[in-house]
Short mmCIF file of C-alpha atoms (C1' of nucleotides) in Angstrom, two decimals:
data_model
loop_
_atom_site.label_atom_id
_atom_site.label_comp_id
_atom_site.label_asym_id
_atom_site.label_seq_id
_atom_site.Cartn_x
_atom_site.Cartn_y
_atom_site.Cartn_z
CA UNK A 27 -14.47 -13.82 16.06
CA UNK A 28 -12.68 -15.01 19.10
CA UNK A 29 -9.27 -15.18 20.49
CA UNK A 30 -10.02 -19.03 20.91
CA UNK A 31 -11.50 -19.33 17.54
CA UNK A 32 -8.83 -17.66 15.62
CA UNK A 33 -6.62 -20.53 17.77
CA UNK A 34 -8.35 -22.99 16.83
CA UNK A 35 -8.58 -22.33 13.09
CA UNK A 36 -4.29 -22.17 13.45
CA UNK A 37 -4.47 -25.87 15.34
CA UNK A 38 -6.89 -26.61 12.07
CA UNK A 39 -4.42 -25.89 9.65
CA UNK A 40 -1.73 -27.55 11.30
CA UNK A 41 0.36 -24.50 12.85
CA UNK A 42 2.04 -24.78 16.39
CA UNK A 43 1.24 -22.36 19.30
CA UNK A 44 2.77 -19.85 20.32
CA UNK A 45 2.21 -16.88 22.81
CA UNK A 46 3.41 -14.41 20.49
CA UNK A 47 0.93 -15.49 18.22
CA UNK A 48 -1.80 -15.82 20.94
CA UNK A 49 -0.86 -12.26 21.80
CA UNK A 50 -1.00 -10.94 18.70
CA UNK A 51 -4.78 -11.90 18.43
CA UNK A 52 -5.73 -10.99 21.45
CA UNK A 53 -4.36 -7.27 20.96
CA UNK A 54 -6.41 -7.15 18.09
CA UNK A 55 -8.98 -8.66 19.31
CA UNK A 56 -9.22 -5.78 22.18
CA UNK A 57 -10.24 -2.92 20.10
CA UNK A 58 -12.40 -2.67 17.19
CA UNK A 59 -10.54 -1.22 14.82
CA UNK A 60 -7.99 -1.30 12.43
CA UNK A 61 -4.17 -1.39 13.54
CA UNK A 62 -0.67 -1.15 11.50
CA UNK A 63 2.09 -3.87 11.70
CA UNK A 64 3.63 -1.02 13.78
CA UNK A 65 0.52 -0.97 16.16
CA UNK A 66 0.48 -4.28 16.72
CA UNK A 67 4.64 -4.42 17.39
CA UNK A 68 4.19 -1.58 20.00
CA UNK A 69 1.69 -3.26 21.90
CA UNK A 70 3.13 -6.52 21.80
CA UNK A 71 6.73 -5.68 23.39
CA UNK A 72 5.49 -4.88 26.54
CA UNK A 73 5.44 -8.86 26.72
CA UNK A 74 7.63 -10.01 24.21
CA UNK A 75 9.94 -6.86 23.87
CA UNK A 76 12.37 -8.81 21.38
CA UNK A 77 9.48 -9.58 18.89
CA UNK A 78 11.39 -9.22 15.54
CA UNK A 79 9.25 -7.38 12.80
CA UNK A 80 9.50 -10.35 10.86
CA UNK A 81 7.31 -12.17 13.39
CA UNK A 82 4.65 -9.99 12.78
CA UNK A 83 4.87 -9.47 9.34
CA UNK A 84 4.60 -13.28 8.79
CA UNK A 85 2.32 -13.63 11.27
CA UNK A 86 0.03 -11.38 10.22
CA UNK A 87 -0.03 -12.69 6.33
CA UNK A 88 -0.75 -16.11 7.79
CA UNK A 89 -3.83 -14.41 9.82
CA UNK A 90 -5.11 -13.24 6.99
CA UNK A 91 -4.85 -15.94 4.98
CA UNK A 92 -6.95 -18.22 6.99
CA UNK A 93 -9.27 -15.29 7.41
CA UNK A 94 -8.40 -14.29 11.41
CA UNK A 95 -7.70 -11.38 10.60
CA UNK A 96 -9.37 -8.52 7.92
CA UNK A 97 -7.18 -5.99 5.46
CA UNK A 98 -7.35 -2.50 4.81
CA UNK A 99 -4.70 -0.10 3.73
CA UNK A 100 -4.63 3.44 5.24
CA UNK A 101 -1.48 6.43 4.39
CA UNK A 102 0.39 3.42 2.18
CA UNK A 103 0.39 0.59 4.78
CA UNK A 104 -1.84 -2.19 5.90
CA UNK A 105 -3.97 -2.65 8.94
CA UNK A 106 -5.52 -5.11 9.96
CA UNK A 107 -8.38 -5.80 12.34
CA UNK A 108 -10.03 -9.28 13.57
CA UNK A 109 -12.69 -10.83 11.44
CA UNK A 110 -15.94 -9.57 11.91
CA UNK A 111 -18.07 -11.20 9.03
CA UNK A 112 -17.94 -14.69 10.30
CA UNK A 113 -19.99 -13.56 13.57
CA UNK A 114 -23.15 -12.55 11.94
CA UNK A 115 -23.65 -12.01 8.08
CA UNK A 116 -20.91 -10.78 5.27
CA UNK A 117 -20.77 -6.71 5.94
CA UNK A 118 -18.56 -3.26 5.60
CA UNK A 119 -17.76 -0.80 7.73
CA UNK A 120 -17.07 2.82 8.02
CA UNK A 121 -13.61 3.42 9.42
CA UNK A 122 -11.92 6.43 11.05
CA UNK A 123 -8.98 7.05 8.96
CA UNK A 124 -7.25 9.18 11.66
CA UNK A 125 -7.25 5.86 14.53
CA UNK A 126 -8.64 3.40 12.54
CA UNK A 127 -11.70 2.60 14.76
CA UNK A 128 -14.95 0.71 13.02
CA UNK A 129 -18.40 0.57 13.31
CA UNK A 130 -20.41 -1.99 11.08
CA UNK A 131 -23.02 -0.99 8.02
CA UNK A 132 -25.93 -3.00 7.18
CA UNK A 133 -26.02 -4.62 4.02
CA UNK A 134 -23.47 -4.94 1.19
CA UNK A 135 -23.56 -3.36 -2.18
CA UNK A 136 -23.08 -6.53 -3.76
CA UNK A 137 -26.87 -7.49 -3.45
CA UNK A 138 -28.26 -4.41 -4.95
CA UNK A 139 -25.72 -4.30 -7.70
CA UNK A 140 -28.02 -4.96 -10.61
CA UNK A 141 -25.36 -6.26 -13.41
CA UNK A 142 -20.95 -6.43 -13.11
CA UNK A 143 -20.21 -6.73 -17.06
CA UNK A 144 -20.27 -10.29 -18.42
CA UNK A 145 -16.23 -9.57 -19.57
CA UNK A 146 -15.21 -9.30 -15.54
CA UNK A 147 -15.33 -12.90 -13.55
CA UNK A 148 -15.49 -11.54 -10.30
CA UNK A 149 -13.17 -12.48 -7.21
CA UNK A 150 -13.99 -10.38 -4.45
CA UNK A 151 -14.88 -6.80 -3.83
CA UNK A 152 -14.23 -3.58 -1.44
CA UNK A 153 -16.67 -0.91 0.02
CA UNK A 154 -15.75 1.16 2.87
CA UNK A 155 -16.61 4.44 4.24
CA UNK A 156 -13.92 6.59 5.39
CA UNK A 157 -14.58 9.61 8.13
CA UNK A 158 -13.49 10.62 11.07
CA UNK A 159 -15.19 9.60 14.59
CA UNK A 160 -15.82 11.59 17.08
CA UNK A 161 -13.16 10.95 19.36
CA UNK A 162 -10.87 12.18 16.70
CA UNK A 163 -12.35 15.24 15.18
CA UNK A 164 -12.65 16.59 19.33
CA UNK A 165 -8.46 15.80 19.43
CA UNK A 166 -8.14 17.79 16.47
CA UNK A 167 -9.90 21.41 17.44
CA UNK B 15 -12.39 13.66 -19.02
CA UNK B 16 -10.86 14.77 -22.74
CA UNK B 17 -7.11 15.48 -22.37
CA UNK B 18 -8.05 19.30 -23.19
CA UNK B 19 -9.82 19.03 -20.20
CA UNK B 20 -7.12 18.61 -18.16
CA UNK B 21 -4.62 20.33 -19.26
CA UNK B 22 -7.55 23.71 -19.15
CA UNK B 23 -7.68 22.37 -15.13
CA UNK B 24 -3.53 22.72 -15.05
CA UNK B 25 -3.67 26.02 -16.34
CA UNK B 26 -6.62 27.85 -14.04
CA UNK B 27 -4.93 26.56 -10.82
CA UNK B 28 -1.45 28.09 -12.71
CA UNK B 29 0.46 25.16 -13.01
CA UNK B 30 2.64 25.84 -16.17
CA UNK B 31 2.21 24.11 -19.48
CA UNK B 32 4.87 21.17 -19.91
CA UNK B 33 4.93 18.35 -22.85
CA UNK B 34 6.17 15.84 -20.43
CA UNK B 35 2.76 16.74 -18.16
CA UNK B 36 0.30 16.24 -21.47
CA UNK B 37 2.17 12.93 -22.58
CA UNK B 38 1.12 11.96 -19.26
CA UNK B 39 -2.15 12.57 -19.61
CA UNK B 40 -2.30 11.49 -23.14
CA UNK B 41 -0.79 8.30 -21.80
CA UNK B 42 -3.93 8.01 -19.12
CA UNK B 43 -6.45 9.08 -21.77
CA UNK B 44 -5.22 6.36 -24.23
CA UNK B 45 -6.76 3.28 -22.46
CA UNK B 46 -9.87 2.39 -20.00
CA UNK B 47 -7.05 1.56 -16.99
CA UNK B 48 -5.57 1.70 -14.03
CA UNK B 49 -1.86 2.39 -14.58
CA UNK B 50 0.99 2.31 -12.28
CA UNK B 51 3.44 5.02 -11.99
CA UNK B 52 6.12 2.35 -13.50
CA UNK B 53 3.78 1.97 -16.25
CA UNK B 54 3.41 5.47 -17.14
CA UNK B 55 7.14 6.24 -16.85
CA UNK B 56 7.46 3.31 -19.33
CA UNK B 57 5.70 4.28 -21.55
CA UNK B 58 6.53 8.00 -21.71
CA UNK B 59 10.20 6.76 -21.89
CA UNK B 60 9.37 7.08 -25.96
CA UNK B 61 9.28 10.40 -26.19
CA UNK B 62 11.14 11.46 -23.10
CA UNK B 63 13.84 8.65 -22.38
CA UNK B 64 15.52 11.22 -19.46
CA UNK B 65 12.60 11.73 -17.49
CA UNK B 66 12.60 11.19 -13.82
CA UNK B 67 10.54 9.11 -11.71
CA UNK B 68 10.13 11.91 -9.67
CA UNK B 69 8.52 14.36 -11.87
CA UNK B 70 6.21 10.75 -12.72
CA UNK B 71 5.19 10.90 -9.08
CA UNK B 72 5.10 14.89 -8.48
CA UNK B 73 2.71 15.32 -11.27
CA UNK B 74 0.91 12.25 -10.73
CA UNK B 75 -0.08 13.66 -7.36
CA UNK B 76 -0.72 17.17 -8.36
CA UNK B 77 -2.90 15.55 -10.87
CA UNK B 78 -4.55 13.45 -8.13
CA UNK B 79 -4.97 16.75 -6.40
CA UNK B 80 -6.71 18.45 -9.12
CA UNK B 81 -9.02 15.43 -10.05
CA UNK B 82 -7.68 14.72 -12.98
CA UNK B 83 -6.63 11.04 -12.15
CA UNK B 84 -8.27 8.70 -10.15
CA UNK B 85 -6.21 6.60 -7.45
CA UNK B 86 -6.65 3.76 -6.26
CA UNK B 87 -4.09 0.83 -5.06
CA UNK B 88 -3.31 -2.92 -6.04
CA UNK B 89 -0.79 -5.04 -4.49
CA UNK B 90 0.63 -2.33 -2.58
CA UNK B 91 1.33 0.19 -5.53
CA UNK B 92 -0.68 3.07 -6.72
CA UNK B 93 -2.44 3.08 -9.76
CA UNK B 94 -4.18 5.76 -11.36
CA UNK B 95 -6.67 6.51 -14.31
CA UNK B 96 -8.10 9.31 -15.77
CA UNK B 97 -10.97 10.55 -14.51
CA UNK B 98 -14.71 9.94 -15.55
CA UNK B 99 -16.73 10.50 -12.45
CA UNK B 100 -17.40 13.80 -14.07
CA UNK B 101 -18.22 12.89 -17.18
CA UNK B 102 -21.46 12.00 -16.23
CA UNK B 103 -22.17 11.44 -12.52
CA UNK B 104 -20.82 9.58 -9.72
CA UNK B 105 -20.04 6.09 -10.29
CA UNK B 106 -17.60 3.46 -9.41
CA UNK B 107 -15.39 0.04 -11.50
CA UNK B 108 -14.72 -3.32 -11.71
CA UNK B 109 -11.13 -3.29 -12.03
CA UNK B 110 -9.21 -6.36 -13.09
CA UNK B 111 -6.59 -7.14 -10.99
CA UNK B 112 -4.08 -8.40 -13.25
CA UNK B 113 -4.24 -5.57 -15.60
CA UNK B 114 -6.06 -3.08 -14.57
CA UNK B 115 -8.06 -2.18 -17.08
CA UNK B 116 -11.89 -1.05 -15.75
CA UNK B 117 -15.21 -0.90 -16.24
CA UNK B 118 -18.18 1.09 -14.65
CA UNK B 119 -20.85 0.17 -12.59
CA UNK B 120 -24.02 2.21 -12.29
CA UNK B 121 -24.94 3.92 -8.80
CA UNK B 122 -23.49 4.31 -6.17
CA UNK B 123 -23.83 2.22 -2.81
CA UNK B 124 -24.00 5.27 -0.55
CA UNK B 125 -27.31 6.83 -2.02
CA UNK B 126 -28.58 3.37 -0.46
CA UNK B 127 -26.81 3.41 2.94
CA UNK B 128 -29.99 3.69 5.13
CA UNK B 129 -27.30 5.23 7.76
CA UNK B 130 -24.06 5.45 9.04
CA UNK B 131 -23.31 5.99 12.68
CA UNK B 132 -23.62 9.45 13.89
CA UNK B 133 -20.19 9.48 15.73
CA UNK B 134 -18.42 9.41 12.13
CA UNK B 135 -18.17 12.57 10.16
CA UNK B 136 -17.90 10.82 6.65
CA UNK B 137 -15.41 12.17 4.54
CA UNK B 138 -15.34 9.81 1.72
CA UNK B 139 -16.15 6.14 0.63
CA UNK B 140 -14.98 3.43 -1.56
CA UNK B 141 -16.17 0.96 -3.58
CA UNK B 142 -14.61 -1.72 -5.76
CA UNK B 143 -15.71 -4.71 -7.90
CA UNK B 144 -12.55 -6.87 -8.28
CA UNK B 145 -12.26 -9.40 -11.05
CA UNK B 146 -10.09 -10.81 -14.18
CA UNK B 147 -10.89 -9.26 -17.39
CA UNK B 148 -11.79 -12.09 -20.17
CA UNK B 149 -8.41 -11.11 -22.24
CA UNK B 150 -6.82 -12.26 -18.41
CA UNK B 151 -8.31 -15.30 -17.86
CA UNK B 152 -7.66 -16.39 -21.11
CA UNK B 153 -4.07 -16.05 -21.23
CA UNK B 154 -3.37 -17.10 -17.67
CA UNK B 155 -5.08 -20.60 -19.15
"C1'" DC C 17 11.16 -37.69 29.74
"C1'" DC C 18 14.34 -37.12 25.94
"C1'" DC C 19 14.97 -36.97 20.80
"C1'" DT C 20 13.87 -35.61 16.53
"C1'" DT C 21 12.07 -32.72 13.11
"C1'" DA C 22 9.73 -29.26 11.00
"C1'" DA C 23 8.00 -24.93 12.05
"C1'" DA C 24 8.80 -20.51 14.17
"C1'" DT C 25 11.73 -16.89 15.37
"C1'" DC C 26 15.70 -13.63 15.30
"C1'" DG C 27 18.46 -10.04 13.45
"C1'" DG C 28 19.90 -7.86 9.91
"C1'" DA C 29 20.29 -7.14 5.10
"C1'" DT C 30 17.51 -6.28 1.03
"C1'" DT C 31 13.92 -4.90 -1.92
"C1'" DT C 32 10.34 -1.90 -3.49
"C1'" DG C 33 7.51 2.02 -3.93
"C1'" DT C 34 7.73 6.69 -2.94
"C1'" DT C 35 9.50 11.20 -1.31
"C1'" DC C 36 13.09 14.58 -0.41
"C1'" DT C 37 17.13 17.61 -1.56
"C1'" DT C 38 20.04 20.38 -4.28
"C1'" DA C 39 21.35 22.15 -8.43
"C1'" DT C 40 19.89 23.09 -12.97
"C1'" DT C 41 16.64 24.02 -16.66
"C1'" DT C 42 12.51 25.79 -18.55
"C1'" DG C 43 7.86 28.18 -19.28
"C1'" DA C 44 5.39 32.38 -18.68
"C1'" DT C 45 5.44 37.28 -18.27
"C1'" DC C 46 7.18 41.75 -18.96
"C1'" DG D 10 15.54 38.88 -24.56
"C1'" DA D 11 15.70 39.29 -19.23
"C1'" DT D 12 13.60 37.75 -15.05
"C1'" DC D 13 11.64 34.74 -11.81
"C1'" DA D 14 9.05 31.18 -10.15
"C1'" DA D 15 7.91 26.63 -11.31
"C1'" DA D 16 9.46 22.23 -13.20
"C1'" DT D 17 12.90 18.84 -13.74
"C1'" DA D 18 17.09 15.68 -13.10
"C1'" DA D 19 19.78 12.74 -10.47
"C1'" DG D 20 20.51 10.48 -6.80
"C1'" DA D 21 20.11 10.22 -1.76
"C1'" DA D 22 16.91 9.07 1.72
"C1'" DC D 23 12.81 6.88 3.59
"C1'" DA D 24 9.40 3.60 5.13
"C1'" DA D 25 6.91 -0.57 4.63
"C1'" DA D 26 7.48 -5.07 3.76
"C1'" DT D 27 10.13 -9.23 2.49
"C1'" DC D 28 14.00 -12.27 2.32
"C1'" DC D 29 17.89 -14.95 4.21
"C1'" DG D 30 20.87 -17.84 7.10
"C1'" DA D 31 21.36 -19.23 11.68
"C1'" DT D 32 19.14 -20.45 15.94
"C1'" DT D 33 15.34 -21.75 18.91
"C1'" DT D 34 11.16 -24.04 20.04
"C1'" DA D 35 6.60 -26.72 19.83
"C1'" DA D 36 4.71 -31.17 18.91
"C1'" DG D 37 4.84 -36.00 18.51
"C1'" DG D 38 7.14 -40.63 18.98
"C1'" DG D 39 10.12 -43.69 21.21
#
DNA sequence: CCCTTAAATCGGATTTGTTCTTATTTGATC
DNA sequence: GATCAAATAAGAACAAATCCGATTTAAGGG
């Protein structure tokens, strides 16, 4: 997804602009991979320095809401990352749990499942593969 | 995994034999489902009303530790259930988000992965059917 | 342009899940 | 039964996230 995009799907739904929000996307949409509440604060003060947690919190839940932004939780605290499945096809990704950097797998479990049990209606589902990536097992010898 | 099971586990890695430490397990053992730690310490208030919510959470994670409970994490709390990945083999569950009970699914997605990026040195994965059991849908209706 | 209004933001207090600290108790071993 | 390390209690402390009342600001209409 884009930074316009993800504006245009807020003008969609009837919320104003802002910078900070504009911001906020475009630091995520910078790197890919996943960043904290915290991440996203840090980088955004060197413009807005008097961004109140708040801001991002709520910002953030709308994101993800209209599906701007993805979820993951990492140590006990979400991150977040721009939307990636909207650009091609519906798929996972492994993630480095020590910076929270992505790359993309093909396919999705979901297909190849052969049967969920007829007791579960299903809502939604979560496969992700956790390692570390280069970058970070070099920092860490 | 049988409660005896566990509580053999506790013993070879010298971790001393406690009631309050079985009843926890027997607590985990006693239904097919994710529990939170509030759960547990409910229900263990029976038998032992004084127990702390730390010892809850300090054994929980020792157990964790050991592989005797499974983690895993729904709207922002951990929940844990025994563990059955080594009853058999590796496998993975629908878990119903409202009450956590589970069920399993055969395979596992990664003996499919055709390959993940070389610049990751996996370390673990995850994968999670979500859904509403039928006893949930029911009485949310 | 200015006015109005609802949405967005601020700043701090609050809540919630979890961990830490210190003193006390208890299980295992001799 | 004495000893000692491990386990526990009780509450303080922590961190992530949310809530609240007051203030500011974007968007649309006159």
């Amino acid at each position: 997804m884009k930074v316009e995009e993800a504006l245009q799907i807020l003008k969609e739904h009837g919320f104003k602009y802002t910078g900070k929000r504009e911001e906020m996307i475009r630091i995520c949409a910078a790197e890919k991979r996943y960043l904290s509440a915290k991440d996203i604060m840090e980088r955004i003060k060197e413009q807005y320095p008097t961004l109140s947690f708040d801001t991002v919190y709520r910002n953030i839940s709308t994101f993800v809401e209209l599906g701007i932004l993805e979820e993951t939780e990492l140590d006990g605290e979400g991150r977040f990352r721009l939307a990636c499945s909207t650009d091609g096809h519906h798929h996972h990704h492994v993630i480095c749990t020590e910076c929270g950097k992505t790359s993309s797998l093909p396919g999705c479990p979901m297909n190849i499942i052969s049967a969920v049990p007829e007791e579960f209606q299903v809502t939604g589902h979560k496969f992700e593969v956790y390692g570390t990536c280069k970058e970070c097992v070099t920092h860490s010898n």
